[in-house]
CSV table of C-alpha atoms and ligand atoms in Angstrom, one decimal:
chain,number,residue,atom,x,y,z
A,1,MET,CA,12.3,-204.3,35.3
A,2,THR,CA,12.0,-207.2,37.8
A,3,GLY,CA,11.7,-206.7,41.7
A,4,PHE,CA,10.0,-203.0,41.6
A,5,GLY,CA,6.6,-204.7,42.3
A,6,GLU,CA,3.2,-205.1,40.6
A,7,THR,CA,3.2,-201.3,39.4
A,8,GLY,CA,3.9,-199.3,36.4
A,9,PHE,CA,7.1,-198.2,38.5
A,10,GLY,CA,9.6,-200.5,36.4
A,11,GLU,CA,8.5,-199.1,33.0
A,12,LEU,CA,8.4,-195.6,33.9
A,13,TRP,CA,12.1,-195.9,35.6
A,14,GLU,CA,13.3,-197.7,32.8
A,15,THR,CA,12.0,-194.9,30.0
A,16,LEU,CA,13.3,-192.1,32.4
A,17,LEU,CA,16.6,-193.6,33.2
A,18,PRO,CA,18.3,-192.9,29.8
A,19,LEU,CA,17.4,-189.1,29.6
A,20,GLY,CA,20.5,-186.6,30.3
A,21,ARG,CA,22.6,-189.2,31.4
A,22,ASP,CA,26.3,-188.6,30.4
A,23,PRO,CA,28.1,-191.8,28.7
A,24,GLU,CA,31.1,-191.0,30.1
A,25,THR,CA,30.3,-190.6,33.8
A,26,GLY,CA,27.0,-192.2,34.0
A,27,GLY,CA,26.0,-189.4,36.1
A,28,TYR,CA,22.7,-187.1,35.4
A,29,ARG,CA,22.9,-183.5,33.6
A,30,ARG,CA,19.6,-182.5,34.0
A,31,TYR,CA,19.5,-179.1,34.0
A,32,SER,CA,16.6,-176.8,33.8
A,33,TYR,CA,15.4,-175.9,30.0
A,34,THR,CA,18.4,-177.7,28.4
A,35,ASP,CA,17.6,-180.6,26.3
A,36,ALA,CA,17.9,-183.2,28.7
A,37,ASP,CA,15.5,-181.3,30.7
A,38,LEU,CA,12.9,-181.0,28.2
A,39,ALA,CA,13.2,-184.6,27.4
A,40,CYS,CA,12.4,-185.2,31.3
A,41,ARG,CA,9.3,-182.8,30.6
A,42,GLU,CA,8.0,-184.8,28.0
A,43,TRP,CA,8.7,-187.8,29.4
A,44,PHE,CA,6.5,-186.4,32.4
A,45,ALA,CA,3.5,-185.2,29.9
A,46,SER,CA,3.7,-188.8,28.4
A,47,ALA,CA,3.4,-190.3,31.8
A,48,ALA,CA,0.2,-188.3,32.6
A,49,ALA,CA,-1.1,-189.0,29.2
A,50,GLN,CA,-0.8,-192.9,29.7
A,51,ARG,CA,-3.0,-192.5,33.1
A,52,GLY,CA,-5.3,-190.2,31.5
A,53,MET,CA,-3.9,-187.2,34.0
A,54,ARG,CA,-4.7,-183.4,33.1
A,55,ALA,CA,-1.3,-182.5,32.8
A,56,SER,CA,0.1,-178.7,32.6
A,57,THR,CA,3.1,-176.4,33.6
A,58,ASP,CA,2.9,-173.8,36.0
A,59,ARG,CA,4.1,-170.1,35.6
A,60,ASN,CA,7.1,-171.1,37.2
A,61,GLY,CA,8.1,-174.0,35.1
A,62,ASN,CA,6.8,-176.6,37.6
A,63,LEU,CA,4.9,-179.5,36.1
A,64,TRP,CA,1.5,-180.7,37.1
A,65,ALA,CA,-0.7,-183.9,36.7
A,66,TRP,CA,-3.7,-184.4,38.2
A,67,TRP,CA,-6.0,-187.0,39.3
A,68,GLU,CA,-9.2,-186.2,39.8
A,69,GLY,CA,-12.1,-189.2,40.2
A,70,PRO,CA,-15.8,-188.0,39.5
A,71,GLY,CA,-16.4,-187.9,43.1
A,72,SER,CA,-13.3,-185.9,44.1
A,73,SER,CA,-13.6,-182.3,45.3
A,74,GLY,CA,-11.8,-180.2,47.9
A,75,LYS,CA,-8.2,-179.6,48.4
A,76,ALA,CA,-5.7,-181.8,46.5
A,77,VAL,CA,-3.1,-183.7,47.9
A,78,LEU,CA,0.3,-182.9,46.3
A,79,THR,CA,2.9,-185.4,45.8
A,80,GLY,CA,6.0,-185.9,43.4
A,81,SER,CA,9.6,-184.2,43.8
A,82,HIS,CA,11.9,-183.3,40.9
A,83,LEU,CA,13.5,-184.2,37.7
A,84,ASP,CA,16.8,-182.1,37.6
A,85,SER,CA,19.8,-182.9,38.8
A,86,VAL,CA,23.2,-181.6,40.3
A,87,PRO,CA,26.3,-182.0,37.8
A,88,ASP,CA,26.7,-185.8,37.4
A,89,GLY,CA,24.1,-186.6,39.8
A,90,GLY,CA,22.5,-189.7,40.7
A,91,ALA,CA,19.3,-191.5,39.0
A,92,TYR,CA,17.0,-191.5,42.0
A,93,ASP,CA,17.8,-188.2,44.0
A,94,GLY,CA,14.3,-186.3,42.6
A,95,PRO,CA,13.2,-188.6,40.1
A,96,LEU,CA,12.3,-191.7,42.4
A,97,GLY,CA,9.8,-189.2,44.1
A,98,VAL,CA,8.1,-188.4,40.6
A,99,VAL,CA,7.9,-192.1,39.4
A,100,SER,CA,6.8,-193.5,42.9
A,101,ALA,CA,3.9,-190.9,42.6
A,102,PHE,CA,2.7,-192.1,39.4
A,103,ALA,CA,3.5,-196.0,40.3
A,104,ALA,CA,1.5,-195.2,43.9
A,105,ILE,CA,-1.5,-194.0,41.5
A,106,ASP,CA,-1.3,-196.8,39.2
A,107,GLN,CA,-1.6,-199.1,42.6
A,108,LEU,CA,-4.3,-197.4,44.0
A,109,ARG,CA,-6.2,-197.5,40.7
A,110,ALA,CA,-5.3,-201.2,40.6
A,111,ARG,CA,-7.4,-202.1,44.1
A,112,GLY,CA,-10.3,-199.7,43.0
A,113,PHE,CA,-9.3,-196.7,45.2
A,114,ALA,CA,-11.5,-193.5,44.0
A,115,PRO,CA,-10.2,-190.5,45.5
A,116,ALA,CA,-12.5,-188.1,47.4
A,117,ARG,CA,-10.0,-185.2,46.6
A,118,PRO,CA,-7.8,-184.5,43.8
A,119,VAL,CA,-4.2,-185.9,43.6
A,120,ALA,CA,-1.8,-183.7,41.8
A,121,VAL,CA,1.8,-185.1,40.8
A,122,ALA,CA,4.3,-182.4,40.7
A,123,ALA,CA,7.8,-182.0,39.4
A,124,PHE,CA,9.6,-179.1,40.8
A,125,CYS,CA,11.8,-176.8,38.5
A,126,GLU,CA,15.3,-176.3,39.3
A,127,GLU,CA,15.3,-177.9,42.7
A,128,GLU,CA,19.0,-178.4,42.9
A,129,GLY,CA,20.0,-174.9,41.6
A,130,GLY,CA,22.2,-176.8,39.1
A,131,ARG,CA,22.1,-174.0,36.1
A,132,PHE,CA,20.6,-170.7,38.0
A,133,GLY,CA,22.3,-171.4,41.5
A,134,LEU,CA,19.3,-170.9,43.8
A,135,ALA,CA,18.1,-174.5,45.2
A,136,CYS,CA,14.3,-175.1,45.3
A,137,LEU,CA,14.0,-172.1,43.0
A,138,GLY,CA,10.9,-173.5,41.4
A,139,SER,CA,8.9,-174.1,44.7
A,140,ARG,CA,10.2,-170.9,46.3
A,141,LEU,CA,8.8,-168.8,43.3
A,142,LEU,CA,5.5,-170.7,43.6
A,143,THR,CA,5.3,-170.0,47.3
A,144,GLY,CA,6.5,-166.4,47.0
A,145,ALA,CA,9.5,-167.2,49.3
A,146,THR,CA,11.7,-165.2,46.5
A,147,ASP,CA,11.7,-162.5,44.3
A,148,PRO,CA,10.4,-163.1,40.8
A,149,ALA,CA,12.2,-160.1,39.2
A,150,ALA,CA,15.5,-161.0,40.8
A,151,ALA,CA,15.0,-164.6,40.0
A,152,GLY,CA,14.2,-164.0,36.4
A,153,GLU,CA,17.9,-162.3,36.2
A,154,LEU,CA,19.5,-165.1,37.7
A,155,ARG,CA,22.2,-166.3,35.2
A,156,ASP,CA,23.7,-169.6,34.1
A,157,GLY,CA,27.5,-170.2,33.8
A,158,ASP,CA,27.1,-169.1,30.1
A,159,GLY,CA,25.4,-165.6,31.4
A,160,VAL,CA,21.8,-167.0,30.1
A,161,THR,CA,19.2,-165.5,32.4
A,162,LEU,CA,16.5,-167.4,33.7
A,163,ALA,CA,14.0,-165.4,31.7
A,164,GLU,CA,15.5,-166.1,28.8
A,165,ALA,CA,15.8,-170.0,29.4
A,166,MET,CA,12.2,-169.9,30.1
A,167,ALA,CA,11.4,-167.9,26.9
A,168,GLY,CA,13.4,-170.4,24.8
A,169,ALA,CA,11.2,-173.3,26.1
A,170,GLY,CA,8.0,-171.3,25.7
A,171,LEU,CA,7.1,-170.2,28.7
A,172,ASP,CA,6.4,-166.1,29.3
A,173,PRO,CA,9.1,-165.4,31.9
A,174,GLN,CA,6.5,-162.1,32.6
A,175,GLU,CA,4.4,-164.5,34.2
A,176,ILE,CA,6.8,-165.9,36.8
A,177,GLY,CA,6.1,-165.4,40.8
A,178,PRO,CA,3.5,-166.8,43.5
A,179,ASP,CA,0.5,-168.5,42.3
A,180,GLU,CA,-1.9,-168.2,45.0
A,181,ASP,CA,-4.9,-169.9,43.0
A,182,LEU,CA,-2.6,-172.9,42.5
A,183,LEU,CA,-1.6,-173.0,46.3
A,184,SER,CA,-4.8,-172.4,47.7
A,185,GLY,CA,-6.2,-175.7,46.1
A,186,ILE,CA,-3.7,-177.6,48.0
A,187,GLY,CA,-4.5,-179.3,51.2
A,188,ALA,CA,-1.3,-181.1,52.1
A,189,ALA,CA,1.7,-182.0,50.1
A,190,VAL,CA,4.0,-185.3,50.6
A,191,GLU,CA,7.2,-185.6,48.8
A,192,LEU,CA,9.0,-189.0,48.3
A,193,HIS,CA,12.7,-188.9,48.2
A,194,ILE,CA,15.8,-191.3,48.4
A,195,GLU,CA,17.3,-191.0,51.7
A,196,GLN,CA,20.8,-189.0,51.4
A,197,GLY,CA,22.5,-190.6,54.2
A,198,SER,CA,22.6,-194.3,55.5
A,199,ALA,CA,20.3,-194.0,58.7
A,200,LEU,CA,17.6,-196.0,57.3
A,201,GLY,CA,20.2,-199.1,56.5
A,202,GLY,CA,21.3,-199.0,60.0
A,203,LEU,CA,17.4,-199.3,61.2
A,204,GLY,CA,17.0,-202.0,59.2
A,205,ALA,CA,13.8,-200.2,57.6
A,206,ALA,CA,13.1,-199.6,53.8
A,207,VAL,CA,11.1,-196.2,54.4
A,208,GLY,CA,11.3,-193.6,56.9
A,209,ILE,CA,9.4,-190.4,57.9
A,210,ALA,CA,11.2,-186.8,57.8
A,211,GLU,CA,11.0,-185.0,61.3
A,212,GLY,CA,12.3,-181.8,59.7
A,213,ILE,CA,15.2,-180.0,57.9
A,214,TRP,CA,18.2,-178.6,59.6
A,215,PRO,CA,18.9,-175.0,58.4
A,216,HIS,CA,21.3,-174.7,56.1
A,217,GLY,CA,23.0,-172.1,53.8
A,218,ARG,CA,25.7,-171.2,51.2
A,219,TRP,CA,28.5,-168.5,51.7
A,220,ARG,CA,30.8,-167.1,49.1
A,221,LEU,CA,34.3,-166.7,50.2
A,222,ASP,CA,36.6,-164.4,48.2
A,223,PHE,CA,40.0,-164.1,48.9
A,224,THR,CA,42.2,-161.2,47.0
A,225,GLY,CA,45.8,-161.3,47.0
A,226,ARG,CA,48.6,-160.3,44.3
A,227,ALA,CA,49.4,-162.8,41.3
A,228,ASP,CA,53.2,-163.3,41.0
A,229,HIS,CA,56.2,-165.6,39.9
A,230,ALA,CA,56.2,-169.0,41.7
A,231,GLY,CA,59.8,-169.0,40.9
A,232,THR,CA,61.1,-165.8,41.7
A,233,THR,CA,59.0,-164.4,44.7
A,234,ARG,CA,60.4,-164.7,48.0
A,235,LEU,CA,57.9,-166.6,50.4
A,236,ALA,CA,58.0,-163.1,52.7
A,237,ASP,CA,57.1,-160.8,49.8
A,238,ARG,CA,53.9,-163.1,48.7
A,239,ARG,CA,50.2,-162.1,49.4
A,240,ASP,CA,49.2,-165.6,48.5
A,241,PRO,CA,45.3,-166.0,48.7
A,242,MET,CA,45.6,-169.9,48.5
A,243,LEU,CA,46.4,-170.3,52.1
A,244,PRO,CA,43.8,-168.3,53.8
A,245,TYR,CA,41.6,-170.6,51.7
A,246,ALA,CA,43.4,-173.7,52.8
A,247,ALA,CA,42.8,-172.3,56.4
A,248,ALA,CA,39.0,-172.1,55.8
A,249,VAL,CA,38.8,-175.5,54.3
A,250,LEU,CA,40.4,-176.9,57.5
A,251,GLU,CA,38.7,-174.6,59.8
A,252,ALA,CA,35.1,-175.8,58.2
A,253,ARG,CA,36.2,-179.4,58.9
A,254,GLN,CA,37.2,-178.8,62.7
A,255,ALA,CA,34.2,-176.5,63.4
A,256,ALA,CA,31.7,-178.8,61.8
A,257,SER,CA,33.3,-181.7,63.8
A,258,SER,CA,33.1,-179.7,67.1
A,259,CYS,CA,29.8,-178.1,66.5
A,260,GLY,CA,28.1,-181.5,65.7
A,261,ALA,CA,27.0,-180.1,62.0
A,262,LEU,CA,28.3,-180.3,58.4
A,263,ALA,CA,30.4,-177.8,56.6
A,264,THR,CA,31.8,-178.4,53.2
A,265,ILE,CA,33.9,-176.3,50.7
A,266,GLY,CA,33.1,-178.3,47.5
A,267,LYS,CA,33.8,-175.6,44.6
A,268,VAL,CA,36.7,-173.4,44.4
A,269,THR,CA,38.3,-171.4,41.6
A,270,ALA,CA,41.6,-169.7,41.3
A,271,GLU,CA,42.6,-166.7,39.2
A,272,PRO,CA,44.7,-166.6,36.8
A,273,GLY,CA,44.8,-170.2,37.5
A,274,ALA,CA,48.6,-170.8,36.4
A,275,ALA,CA,50.8,-173.8,37.8
A,276,ASN,CA,53.7,-171.5,38.0
A,277,ALA,CA,51.9,-168.6,39.3
A,278,ILE,CA,50.8,-167.4,42.7
A,279,SER,CA,47.2,-167.0,42.5
A,280,SER,CA,45.5,-163.4,42.4
A,281,SER,CA,42.2,-164.5,43.9
A,282,VAL,CA,40.5,-167.7,45.1
A,283,ARG,CA,36.9,-167.9,45.5
A,284,ALA,CA,35.3,-170.8,47.1
A,285,TRP,CA,31.9,-171.7,48.1
A,286,LEU,CA,31.1,-172.9,51.8
A,287,ASP,CA,27.7,-175.2,52.3
A,288,ALA,CA,26.9,-175.2,56.2
A,289,ARG,CA,24.2,-177.2,58.0
A,290,ALA,CA,23.2,-177.7,61.8
A,291,PRO,CA,20.7,-179.0,63.5
A,292,ASP,CA,19.5,-175.7,64.8
A,293,GLN,CA,20.1,-171.9,63.7
A,294,GLY,CA,22.3,-171.2,67.0
A,295,VAL,CA,24.5,-173.9,66.1
A,296,LEU,CA,24.9,-173.0,62.4
A,297,ASP,CA,25.7,-168.9,63.2
A,298,HIS,CA,28.6,-170.2,65.5
A,299,MET,CA,30.0,-172.8,63.2
A,300,VAL,CA,29.9,-170.1,60.4
A,301,GLY,CA,31.6,-167.6,62.4
A,302,GLN,CA,34.4,-169.8,63.6
A,303,ILE,CA,35.1,-170.7,60.0
A,304,GLU,CA,35.0,-166.7,58.8
A,305,SER,CA,37.4,-165.9,61.9
A,306,ALA,CA,39.8,-168.5,60.9
A,307,ALA,CA,39.7,-167.0,57.0
A,308,ARG,CA,40.2,-163.6,58.3
A,309,ARG,CA,42.9,-164.4,60.5
A,310,ALA,CA,44.8,-166.3,58.1
A,311,ALA,CA,44.3,-163.7,55.2
A,312,ASP,CA,45.5,-160.8,57.8
A,313,ALA,CA,48.5,-162.9,58.4
A,314,GLN,CA,49.2,-163.2,54.6
A,315,GLY,CA,48.4,-159.3,53.3
A,316,VAL,CA,45.0,-160.8,51.8
A,317,GLU,CA,41.7,-159.4,51.5
A,318,VAL,CA,38.8,-161.3,52.2
A,319,GLY,CA,34.9,-161.0,51.7
A,320,VAL,CA,32.3,-163.2,52.8
A,321,ARG,CA,28.8,-163.1,51.0
A,322,ARG,CA,25.8,-165.2,52.0
A,323,GLU,CA,24.3,-166.6,48.9
A,324,SER,CA,21.2,-168.4,50.0
A,325,PHE,CA,20.0,-169.4,53.4
A,326,THR,CA,16.9,-171.8,54.2
A,327,PRO,CA,15.6,-171.6,57.9
A,328,PRO,CA,15.1,-174.8,59.9
A,329,VAL,CA,11.7,-176.8,58.8
A,330,GLU,CA,9.9,-178.9,61.2
A,331,PHE,CA,7.2,-180.8,59.3
A,332,ASP,CA,3.6,-180.6,60.2
A,333,PRO,CA,3.3,-182.9,63.4
A,334,ALA,CA,-0.4,-183.3,62.8
A,335,LEU,CA,0.2,-184.5,59.2
A,336,ARG,CA,3.5,-186.4,60.2
A,337,ALA,CA,1.5,-188.5,62.9
A,338,ARG,CA,-1.3,-189.0,60.1
A,339,LEU,CA,1.5,-190.9,57.9
A,340,ALA,CA,3.0,-192.9,61.0
A,341,ALA,CA,-0.5,-194.1,61.5
A,342,ALA,CA,-1.6,-195.0,57.9
A,343,LEU,CA,1.9,-196.9,57.4
A,344,ASP,CA,1.7,-198.5,60.9
A,345,ALA,CA,-1.9,-199.8,59.9
A,346,ARG,CA,-0.5,-201.5,56.9
A,347,GLY,CA,2.3,-203.0,59.0
A,348,ILE,CA,5.2,-200.7,57.6
A,349,VAL,CA,7.6,-199.7,59.8
A,350,ALA,CA,8.6,-196.3,59.2
A,351,PRO,CA,11.4,-194.5,61.7
A,352,VAL,CA,11.5,-190.9,61.9
A,353,LEU,CA,14.6,-189.4,60.7
A,354,PRO,CA,15.9,-185.7,60.4
A,355,THR,CA,18.0,-184.5,57.3
A,356,GLY,CA,20.2,-181.9,56.5
A,357,ALA,CA,19.2,-181.7,52.6
A,358,GLY,CA,16.8,-179.0,51.6
A,359,HIS,CA,13.7,-180.2,49.4
A,360,ASP,CA,11.0,-178.5,47.8
A,361,ALA,CA,8.6,-179.9,50.8
A,362,GLY,CA,10.6,-177.8,53.2
A,363,VAL,CA,9.8,-174.8,51.1
A,364,LEU,CA,5.9,-175.8,50.9
A,365,ALA,CA,6.1,-176.7,54.4
A,366,ALA,CA,6.0,-172.6,54.8
A,367,ARG,CA,2.6,-172.2,53.2
A,368,LEU,CA,0.8,-175.8,53.9
A,369,PRO,CA,1.2,-179.1,55.8
A,370,ALA,CA,4.0,-180.7,54.3
A,371,ALA,CA,6.1,-184.0,55.0
A,372,MET,CA,8.4,-186.4,53.2
A,373,LEU,CA,9.0,-190.1,52.9
A,374,PHE,CA,12.4,-191.6,52.8
A,375,VAL,CA,13.5,-194.6,50.9
A,376,ARG,CA,16.6,-196.6,52.2
A,377,ASN,CA,19.8,-195.8,50.2
A,378,PRO,CA,21.9,-198.7,51.2
A,379,SER,CA,25.5,-196.8,50.6
A,380,GLY,CA,23.9,-193.3,52.0
A,381,VAL,CA,26.2,-191.9,48.7
A,382,SER,CA,24.0,-189.1,46.9
A,383,HIS,CA,24.7,-186.4,44.4
A,384,SER,CA,27.0,-189.0,42.5
A,385,PRO,CA,26.3,-191.5,40.2
A,386,ALA,CA,27.1,-194.3,42.7
A,387,GLU,CA,23.6,-193.1,44.4
A,388,HIS,CA,21.3,-196.4,44.7
A,389,ALA,CA,18.2,-197.9,45.8
A,390,GLU,CA,17.3,-201.5,45.7
A,391,PRO,CA,14.3,-202.5,43.4
A,392,GLY,CA,12.5,-204.1,46.7
A,393,ASP,CA,12.9,-200.7,48.7
A,394,CYS,CA,11.6,-198.5,45.7
A,395,ALA,CA,8.5,-201.1,45.5
A,396,ALA,CA,8.1,-200.5,49.4
A,397,GLY,CA,8.5,-197.1,48.9
A,398,VAL,CA,5.8,-196.9,46.2
A,399,THR,CA,3.5,-199.1,48.7
A,400,ALA,CA,4.1,-196.5,51.1
A,401,LEU,CA,3.3,-193.7,49.4
A,402,ALA,CA,0.3,-195.4,47.9
A,403,ALA,CA,-1.1,-195.9,51.6
A,404,VAL,CA,-0.5,-192.1,52.3
A,405,ILE,CA,-2.4,-190.9,49.6
A,406,GLU,CA,-5.2,-193.1,50.3
A,407,GLU,CA,-5.3,-191.9,53.8
A,408,LEU,CA,-5.0,-188.3,52.8
A,409,ALA,CA,-7.3,-188.2,49.8
A,410,GLY,CA,-9.6,-191.0,50.9
B,1,ZN,ZN1,16.3,-184.0,45.7
């Protein structure tokens, strides 16, 4: 617990750390509405209770804790992040923002700050899309960015719908959807998050301010060929979907490199999946991100063309379907300027960085002024058990977030 600074950060961090951690891999499996997630929800409620903060769950399963001083009124300052994880995710992606939010409030209270506006700490549900496949689901539902009826029918890998999972956790799935009352009470949102790259390390800074989020999306590629015997089918007679799939993987790397963008095929399934058979079908998922929409469209087009050319050459059918898309986000310039000024006034050096990763703050940005703080990640590794932030940098993040809340809620 040492090194985290003089706030409640260390204690809170240590109590959250064991929840949902897989003993074999050391990674986190905090999927929405599973036992691990329910334990995280209890942890959140208890962190709020320890601070005398009113806690609630909204109709979309997002968690809220409110700090309201006797004199606070007007629109709230929202901070926080998420507690769910990708499969075998790291400890910091999401939880760092939630723990830092509570710790920043501890720090402000310790120095006698009384907020003129309410301060809300939120933990958004299903940010990673780790169970139901749609990233930032909780904030999308809250803001009306996704259709509630379709969301309720989203299924996990076992065929359980979001509606069923919510009902199992004691929530009413009939209630999901935009919450204008809640949204209209929020004046600004600031999410603190571990950096998912190593730019801050290169700049020698512990914290940074996000400039915006690259447009990004997920495409599903379905290659359909013909299953056959690996030992008896002549090469000329094969319709092997693995070959155009491989061409798509290689083109994704090539196109990303030439476009100054990012493209990744990180998930693939093959049917029937036998070591001694040609596959009948291969399904792969392309994740693509670029500095702007034009570059993204161009890059995905190149990858799709390469897949189609290679599929034609092998007598394989190919289908390409966009599963999700997030347009570019520019965080509110005026809010960013206030963050920069508040940090600068305290001698905190905070460079401005773009990011290719989606966040709840990016979804909220469509409806209200939103901004993000990043905390240095020495290796840049994220979505992995190796993700890390130094205790001193976590403390610097808490101090920076406290300065920002003081500026916005003062
Ligand atoms: Zn995250």
